[in-house]
XYZ file of C-alpha atoms in Angstrom:
512
model
C -108.117 1.233 -112.255
C -110.772 4.372 -112.204
C -110.477 7.833 -110.631
C -114.335 5.909 -108.719
C -111.817 3.437 -107.633
C -109.224 5.412 -106.161
C -110.665 9.245 -105.261
C -108.093 11.752 -106.464
C -105.981 12.727 -103.318
C -105.622 15.905 -102.257
C -101.885 16.776 -103.974
C -103.342 16.283 -107.324
C -103.214 19.110 -109.985
C -106.021 21.177 -110.690
C -105.993 20.473 -114.392
C -108.134 19.717 -116.695
C -108.453 15.636 -117.686
C -107.058 15.030 -121.218
C -107.571 12.662 -123.909
C -103.967 10.593 -125.168
C -103.660 8.720 -128.187
C -99.527 7.563 -127.799
C -97.628 5.326 -130.342
C -93.328 3.894 -130.450
C -91.379 2.892 -133.113
C -87.502 4.261 -134.363
C -89.809 5.038 -137.693
C -91.329 8.523 -136.493
C -88.274 9.862 -136.154
C -88.630 10.617 -140.504
C -91.817 10.713 -140.811
C -92.569 14.013 -143.009
C -95.450 14.343 -140.532
C -92.961 15.249 -137.875
C -89.924 17.680 -138.941
C -91.613 20.517 -137.436
C -91.248 19.173 -134.064
C -87.556 17.443 -134.623
C -86.820 21.074 -134.895
C -88.176 21.645 -131.542
C -86.049 22.492 -128.519
C -85.430 19.577 -126.368
C -86.409 19.248 -122.545
C -84.618 16.153 -120.984
C -85.506 15.071 -117.914
C -84.828 11.749 -115.433
C -87.745 10.125 -114.192
C -87.786 6.783 -112.042
C -91.354 4.699 -112.888
C -92.788 1.871 -111.290
C -94.306 -0.533 -112.882
C -97.078 -2.833 -111.455
C -98.248 -6.390 -112.697
C -101.688 -5.614 -112.364
C -102.233 -2.544 -114.277
C -100.563 0.148 -116.543
C -101.402 3.642 -114.541
C -98.869 6.208 -114.988
C -96.974 6.523 -111.321
C -93.817 7.930 -111.647
C -91.385 10.213 -109.610
C -89.744 13.439 -111.209
C -87.274 15.960 -109.925
C -88.578 14.882 -106.146
C -92.717 15.097 -106.335
C -94.898 11.552 -106.657
C -96.929 11.913 -109.477
C -99.724 9.487 -110.486
C -102.038 9.207 -112.907
C -104.440 6.794 -114.117
C -106.289 5.425 -117.002
C -110.318 7.174 -116.618
C -111.863 6.353 -119.920
C -111.451 4.725 -123.027
C -113.637 6.249 -126.070
C -114.831 4.236 -129.448
C -111.647 5.923 -131.601
C -109.506 3.967 -128.691
C -108.677 7.253 -127.202
C -108.001 7.387 -123.432
C -108.365 9.682 -121.078
C -105.522 10.229 -117.780
C -106.645 12.036 -114.942
C -103.699 13.253 -112.363
C -104.636 11.822 -109.399
C -101.528 12.936 -107.521
C -99.156 15.439 -107.461
C -97.324 14.342 -103.819
C -93.881 16.243 -102.803
C -91.486 13.862 -101.048
C -91.717 12.937 -98.226
C -94.485 11.335 -99.008
C -97.539 11.185 -95.992
C -98.708 7.542 -95.393
C -102.148 8.751 -97.347
C -99.829 9.739 -100.846
C -98.673 6.268 -100.359
C -101.761 4.087 -100.322
C -103.082 6.119 -102.765
C -99.854 5.589 -105.627
C -100.540 1.494 -104.335
C -103.854 1.742 -104.712
C -103.613 3.983 -108.719
C -100.442 0.449 -109.117
C -103.500 -2.213 -107.946
C -101.472 -3.829 -105.674
C -101.019 -4.771 -102.825
C -100.605 -1.828 -99.885
C -97.366 -3.022 -97.576
C -97.340 -2.241 -93.671
C -98.551 1.061 -92.972
C -95.799 3.306 -93.933
C -94.659 6.061 -92.396
C -95.200 9.542 -92.029
C -92.789 11.863 -93.548
C -91.429 8.460 -96.156
C -88.079 9.717 -98.226
C -87.576 8.680 -101.394
C -85.029 6.267 -101.142
C -87.882 4.364 -98.171
C -90.234 4.124 -101.216
C -88.524 3.182 -103.645
C -86.053 1.169 -101.637
C -88.050 -0.244 -99.173
C -91.699 -0.669 -100.244
C -90.614 -0.901 -103.835
C -87.607 -2.836 -104.900
C -87.948 -5.813 -102.744
C -90.621 -6.870 -104.679
C -91.564 -9.126 -107.372
C -95.528 -7.396 -108.890
C -93.380 -3.826 -108.622
C -90.615 -2.647 -110.944
C -88.313 0.498 -110.257
C -87.145 1.364 -113.869
C -84.737 4.844 -114.614
C -85.069 6.280 -117.707
C -84.502 9.778 -119.104
C -86.801 11.546 -121.971
C -85.639 13.687 -124.429
C -88.898 15.937 -125.298
C -89.705 18.084 -128.562
C -93.287 20.180 -128.212
C -95.543 21.987 -129.882
C -99.046 23.516 -130.108
C -100.818 21.531 -133.530
C -104.330 22.387 -133.960
C -105.124 22.793 -130.488
C -103.700 19.985 -129.107
C -100.014 19.211 -127.386
C -97.716 17.168 -130.110
C -94.675 15.543 -128.316
C -91.717 13.939 -129.870
C -90.147 11.708 -127.080
C -87.113 9.793 -127.276
C -86.865 7.201 -123.616
C -84.030 5.627 -122.614
C -84.552 2.809 -120.395
C -82.238 0.184 -118.749
C -79.472 0.631 -122.376
C -82.437 0.210 -124.741
C -83.741 3.431 -126.733
C -87.970 4.075 -128.396
C -89.240 6.732 -130.101
C -92.735 7.692 -129.110
C -95.030 10.512 -130.180
C -97.917 11.291 -128.217
C -100.786 13.874 -129.242
C -103.002 15.511 -126.167
C -106.452 17.549 -125.946
C -109.612 18.489 -123.668
C -111.387 17.416 -126.564
C -111.281 13.639 -128.796
C -112.283 14.993 -131.662
C -109.147 17.248 -132.120
C -107.374 14.595 -131.074
C -108.744 12.191 -133.560
C -108.186 14.558 -136.386
C -104.457 15.481 -135.404
C -103.564 12.067 -135.628
C -105.012 11.588 -139.279
C -102.839 14.761 -140.150
C -99.977 13.471 -138.982
C -100.282 9.939 -140.933
C -100.499 8.067 -137.791
C -104.402 6.713 -137.169
C -103.045 2.787 -138.721
C -100.912 2.974 -135.683
C -102.100 1.367 -132.320
C -102.645 3.860 -128.754
C -99.867 2.244 -126.497
C -99.425 3.951 -123.106
C -96.202 4.624 -121.804
C -96.260 2.101 -118.545
C -97.368 -0.657 -121.013
C -94.873 0.313 -123.502
C -91.899 0.391 -120.749
C -92.779 -3.567 -119.680
C -92.740 -4.932 -123.546
C -89.374 -3.068 -123.746
C -88.232 -4.653 -120.530
C -89.868 -8.023 -121.093
C -91.395 -7.529 -118.101
C -95.035 -8.334 -116.853
C -97.478 -11.199 -116.158
C -96.953 -13.961 -117.332
C -100.856 -14.975 -117.872
C -102.728 -13.416 -120.730
C -105.990 -13.268 -121.450
C -108.065 -12.863 -124.978
C -111.112 -11.031 -124.739
C -113.644 -10.871 -128.418
C -116.300 -8.431 -127.437
C -118.906 -9.664 -130.419
C -121.974 -8.559 -131.859
C -123.300 -12.241 -130.934
C -121.088 -12.790 -128.367
C -118.159 -12.727 -125.601
C -115.293 -15.329 -126.633
C -112.710 -15.647 -124.032
C -108.737 -17.394 -124.892
C -106.562 -17.659 -121.296
C -103.305 -18.606 -121.463
C -99.030 -18.345 -120.413
C -96.537 -17.765 -122.617
C -93.295 -19.868 -122.250
C -90.125 -18.364 -121.637
C -89.502 -19.629 -125.365
C -91.936 -16.319 -126.009
C -94.627 -19.561 -126.831
C -98.170 -17.984 -126.028
C -99.695 -21.490 -124.811
C -104.031 -20.954 -124.679
C -105.023 -23.229 -121.794
C -108.507 -22.229 -121.660
C -111.504 -21.206 -124.163
C -114.689 -20.161 -123.659
C -117.839 -17.922 -125.194
C -120.343 -16.352 -123.788
C -123.778 -16.188 -126.158
C -124.991 -12.311 -125.137
C -127.048 -10.592 -127.790
C -125.375 -7.484 -127.504
C -126.419 -5.968 -131.289
C -129.575 -7.510 -130.012
C -131.984 -4.715 -131.031
C -129.142 -2.159 -132.439
C -130.837 -1.373 -135.803
C -134.352 -0.815 -134.411
C -133.692 1.095 -131.219
C -130.294 2.863 -133.469
C -128.029 2.060 -130.403
C -127.004 -0.492 -127.857
C -129.848 -0.757 -125.705
C -129.122 -1.235 -122.130
C -130.006 -5.169 -121.719
C -127.660 -6.198 -123.917
C -125.307 -3.589 -122.211
C -125.917 -5.339 -119.502
C -126.200 -8.666 -120.118
C -122.626 -7.862 -122.074
C -120.775 -5.934 -119.100
C -122.127 -8.470 -116.303
C -120.354 -11.524 -118.822
C -117.078 -9.858 -119.298
C -116.963 -9.318 -115.491
C -117.525 -13.014 -114.644
C -115.375 -14.269 -117.027
C -112.393 -11.067 -116.089
C -113.264 -12.075 -112.235
C -112.684 -15.584 -113.147
C -109.125 -15.387 -114.577
C -108.175 -12.596 -112.367
C -108.001 -15.255 -109.489
C -105.208 -17.133 -110.810
C -102.807 -13.668 -109.846
C -101.439 -11.336 -112.372
C -103.063 -10.946 -115.670
C -102.375 -9.220 -119.108
C -105.891 -8.746 -120.489
C -106.383 -7.300 -124.179
C -109.428 -6.493 -125.459
C -111.602 -6.557 -128.461
C -114.294 -4.905 -129.797
C -115.678 -5.469 -133.480
C -119.373 -4.636 -135.301
C -121.514 -4.097 -133.019
C -119.271 -1.713 -131.224
C -118.373 -0.064 -134.565
C -121.523 0.678 -135.867
C -123.344 1.767 -132.548
C -123.516 5.100 -132.431
C -123.365 4.979 -128.322
C -120.485 3.077 -128.038
C -118.842 5.231 -125.077
C -121.212 4.571 -123.397
C -120.851 0.502 -123.510
C -116.541 1.349 -123.192
C -116.861 3.679 -120.013
C -118.915 0.716 -118.113
C -117.038 -1.829 -119.202
C -114.105 0.219 -117.412
C -115.522 0.763 -114.454
C -117.259 -2.241 -113.847
C -114.038 -4.667 -114.755
C -111.148 -2.458 -115.155
C -110.865 -3.469 -118.365
C -110.075 -1.090 -121.302
C -112.023 -2.438 -124.990
C -109.871 -1.362 -128.009
C -113.016 -0.466 -130.728
C -111.165 -2.406 -134.108
C -112.100 -2.007 -137.686
C -113.322 -4.157 -139.987
C -110.611 -3.965 -142.202
C -108.086 -4.924 -138.369
C -110.437 -7.561 -137.605
C -110.561 -8.851 -140.920
C -106.591 -9.192 -141.329
C -106.015 -10.672 -137.563
C -108.800 -13.844 -138.324
C -106.421 -14.030 -141.435
C -103.245 -14.843 -139.370
C -105.303 -17.214 -137.175
C -106.923 -19.107 -140.011
C -103.524 -19.642 -142.361
C -101.151 -20.338 -139.851
C -103.318 -23.422 -138.014
C -104.563 -25.582 -141.137
C -103.362 -27.431 -143.882
C -104.175 -25.001 -147.435
C -104.914 -26.245 -150.846
C -103.698 -23.782 -154.033
C -102.242 -20.268 -153.162
C -105.672 -18.475 -153.447
C -107.268 -18.329 -150.088
C -110.119 -16.970 -149.404
C -110.906 -16.374 -145.520
C -114.485 -14.933 -144.145
C -115.638 -14.634 -140.223
C -119.017 -14.001 -140.036
C -120.345 -12.872 -136.960
C -123.639 -10.981 -136.065
C -122.889 -7.892 -137.486
C -120.750 -7.737 -139.906
C -118.732 -9.935 -142.164
C -114.656 -9.992 -142.654
C -113.022 -11.217 -145.942
C -109.625 -11.315 -146.587
C -108.050 -12.532 -150.317
C -104.301 -14.002 -150.225
C -102.074 -16.821 -149.910
C -99.855 -18.366 -146.808
C -97.750 -15.891 -146.580
C -99.701 -12.527 -147.433
C -102.402 -10.924 -147.588
C -103.648 -9.232 -150.955
C -107.153 -7.623 -150.539
C -109.353 -7.563 -147.416
C -113.034 -6.009 -146.494
C -115.591 -5.833 -143.875
C -119.500 -5.454 -144.843
C -122.466 -5.139 -142.888
C -123.345 -8.605 -143.542
C -124.266 -10.404 -140.101
C -126.565 -13.457 -138.780
C -128.120 -11.339 -136.698
C -129.095 -8.457 -138.752
C -130.546 -10.539 -140.985
C -132.642 -12.369 -138.269
C -134.125 -9.848 -137.304
C -135.592 -8.233 -140.661
C -136.071 -11.226 -142.353
C -137.835 -13.180 -138.901
C -135.582 -15.775 -139.318
C -135.699 -16.916 -135.544
C -139.129 -18.228 -135.939
C -139.895 -21.356 -138.872
C -139.991 -20.045 -141.670
C -141.427 -21.150 -145.403
C -138.808 -22.101 -148.246
C -139.952 -18.977 -149.782
C -138.931 -16.297 -147.016
C -134.766 -18.461 -146.866
C -135.187 -17.871 -150.767
C -135.262 -14.116 -150.641
C -132.799 -13.388 -147.649
C -130.794 -15.585 -149.453
C -130.929 -13.448 -152.473
C -130.573 -9.875 -150.205
C -127.454 -11.131 -148.953
C -126.296 -12.021 -152.038
C -126.893 -8.243 -153.344
C -125.149 -6.602 -149.931
C -122.240 -9.372 -150.741
C -121.877 -7.938 -154.431
C -117.979 -7.740 -154.113
C -117.337 -11.407 -153.663
C -119.362 -11.619 -157.477
C -116.945 -11.608 -160.467
C -113.649 -12.371 -158.975
C -111.248 -15.611 -159.863
C -112.075 -18.536 -157.529
C -110.494 -19.372 -154.764
C -108.646 -22.451 -154.327
C -109.697 -22.856 -150.685
C -112.226 -21.024 -149.114
C -111.518 -21.429 -145.433
C -114.657 -20.265 -141.778
C -114.476 -18.472 -139.142
C -116.796 -17.865 -136.552
C -119.337 -18.963 -134.452
C -122.177 -20.221 -137.427
C -120.006 -22.020 -139.034
C -117.811 -23.814 -135.989
C -121.667 -24.573 -134.951
C -122.469 -26.306 -138.570
C -119.748 -27.988 -138.214
C -120.477 -29.040 -134.329
C -123.734 -30.257 -135.904
C -122.480 -32.552 -138.505
C -120.522 -33.901 -135.978
C -122.905 -34.902 -133.429
C -121.456 -33.211 -130.846
C -122.170 -33.407 -127.527
C -119.283 -31.501 -126.536
C -117.667 -28.996 -128.237
C -114.394 -30.220 -129.493
C -112.217 -27.824 -130.826
C -109.837 -30.572 -132.383
C -112.619 -31.986 -134.266
C -114.342 -29.094 -135.553
C -111.126 -27.507 -136.886
C -110.439 -28.202 -140.376
C -113.557 -29.263 -141.265
C -114.608 -29.809 -144.254
C -118.326 -28.364 -144.547
C -120.356 -29.459 -148.356
C -122.823 -27.372 -149.798
C -125.428 -30.403 -149.376
C -124.927 -30.418 -145.586
C -125.500 -26.509 -145.445
C -128.316 -26.888 -147.453
C -129.674 -29.913 -145.090
C -129.244 -27.482 -142.108
C -131.169 -24.818 -143.358
C -133.961 -26.857 -143.939
C -134.025 -27.894 -140.532
C -133.642 -24.723 -139.467
C -135.830 -22.931 -141.130
C -138.504 -25.838 -140.146
C -138.714 -26.004 -136.468
C -138.918 -22.256 -134.507
C -135.419 -21.321 -132.263
C -137.442 -23.197 -129.091
C -136.825 -26.322 -130.803
C -133.867 -25.661 -132.597
C -131.916 -26.255 -128.892
C -132.675 -29.534 -129.319
C -130.522 -30.298 -132.209
C -127.682 -32.364 -131.054
C -124.255 -29.947 -131.482
C -126.011 -26.492 -131.584
C -125.151 -24.053 -129.052
C -128.512 -23.463 -127.456
C -128.117 -19.512 -127.477
C -127.255 -19.381 -131.077
C -131.006 -20.870 -132.036
C -132.174 -17.453 -132.824
C -129.389 -16.833 -135.359
C -128.538 -20.220 -137.067
C -130.285 -20.189 -139.421
C -129.341 -16.685 -140.571
C -125.924 -17.247 -139.826
C -126.158 -20.773 -142.476
C -128.007 -18.706 -144.790
C -124.495 -16.189 -145.076
C -122.646 -19.240 -145.518
C -124.354 -20.773 -148.191
C -125.109 -17.368 -150.161
C -120.945 -17.025 -150.125
C -120.439 -20.862 -151.361
C -122.795 -19.430 -154.374
C -120.617 -16.538 -154.897
C -117.491 -17.872 -154.996
C -118.137 -21.074 -156.967
C -117.306 -23.528 -153.967
C -118.912 -26.820 -153.041
C -117.368 -26.984 -149.878
C -115.337 -24.406 -147.226
C -112.372 -25.662 -144.493
C -113.552 -24.417 -140.814
C -111.772 -22.592 -138.207
C -112.249 -23.006 -135.075
C -109.258 -20.401 -134.865
C -110.575 -17.282 -134.876
C -109.691 -13.163 -134.295
C -108.349 -14.104 -130.245
C -105.893 -16.170 -132.013
C -104.652 -13.335 -133.855
C -104.602 -11.035 -131.245
C -102.904 -13.754 -129.347
C -100.178 -13.890 -131.991
C -99.820 -10.533 -132.328
C -99.753 -9.151 -129.084
C -98.376 -12.199 -126.572
C -96.478 -14.131 -129.044
C -97.411 -17.371 -131.927
C -99.978 -19.361 -130.235
C -99.999 -22.898 -129.410
C -102.803 -25.287 -128.007
C -101.432 -27.632 -125.011
């Protein structure tokens, strides 16, 4: 929800919008860095929040005033820019009611009467609806100004449940990021209070969508949550948008690549929302981590689609991918390596079935090496060998390690290699998942790719046509990893980052 969608009501306070970061957890009460806040005087308040199935705008009533804030922007550091759009005293005029419902994303009821009382608003217009929910809460807030930021430690009580939250706010996003680091909270996720209240109360849309905005493609997993908390994925799709195309040469994301990707996200989200209220989580990976102008792209997605894309670290990407892989495959041995080779980077995680020992991300990806060595075209064998040597040189962190008992490969390159091996005319995740791909098969496919330009590769059964430009480079990355880890074969996982996000945000995922 953006202010361009909903003009600021004349009752909005004249204040500078603030960048906000907020996290939740009972352990916040014990952190040493928050000791000065715990010593501050407590301010108590009783508030009524209006939660919506359609979004997470902050709509509340406190001290006889209807207070509305909407999320205007999310930046690459994960900070949220919240803008006050209304602060209207009770009784309410019809325009104020309409503005509040617009912020909630909820259909407006019949034209409300003028001079609407608080009871009429809450009891008559909100309470009877299934898509809105009233929550009475009590806050105990302790505030301090630290590093030119407002830092607040709050205990929130709602319907017999209690949660602690820390918020850091400032008009300057750099100051907020520095204060988060100083407090030792930078590894925690930024979550708004309305979204936290929904989670606390177990209330919200049953349907969900997870969007993975990658360097080469946008992937969507769409599903619903059962009564027992199981997340059932009903449909998955992928659109190749080449967001990272020209990133290195241009020194940033190009207008064309951003436009294609925003269009794809809009179409995917628009289709998904037709089924009713939807909880959406979108994450961005290497292409956005590397792009100096990523905030322009994030703002465009939010403005056009109403979706906030979280740019996650390479370490977080690897952890979530590992979670998706090891929970869905029969495992051999105790030393596991899971890697996810993308368009702009590759993530590596070492561990076992029940633990992660080490994880890291390397800027080695199919799109980067395709551009560097011209691998979208047919090339001589010497060019492939040079590319393999360059990839291996960038993957020195894999060398001189104990040989893994099992290597699991994720990502579009590996799944396309599997579909080509099986000769599938249509992608079948059940066939691809758990495919064993040996080194000889990878070498065979590399020869097929290198002798054909992209236009001819598109005719290869099983190859996603939009991957024709990058498949040779991707296969070279996979081959280099096999060599460096001393493996004759690897196991392909169809489950990826989006499945790890699904498991963590919505519950253990299952396919129908």
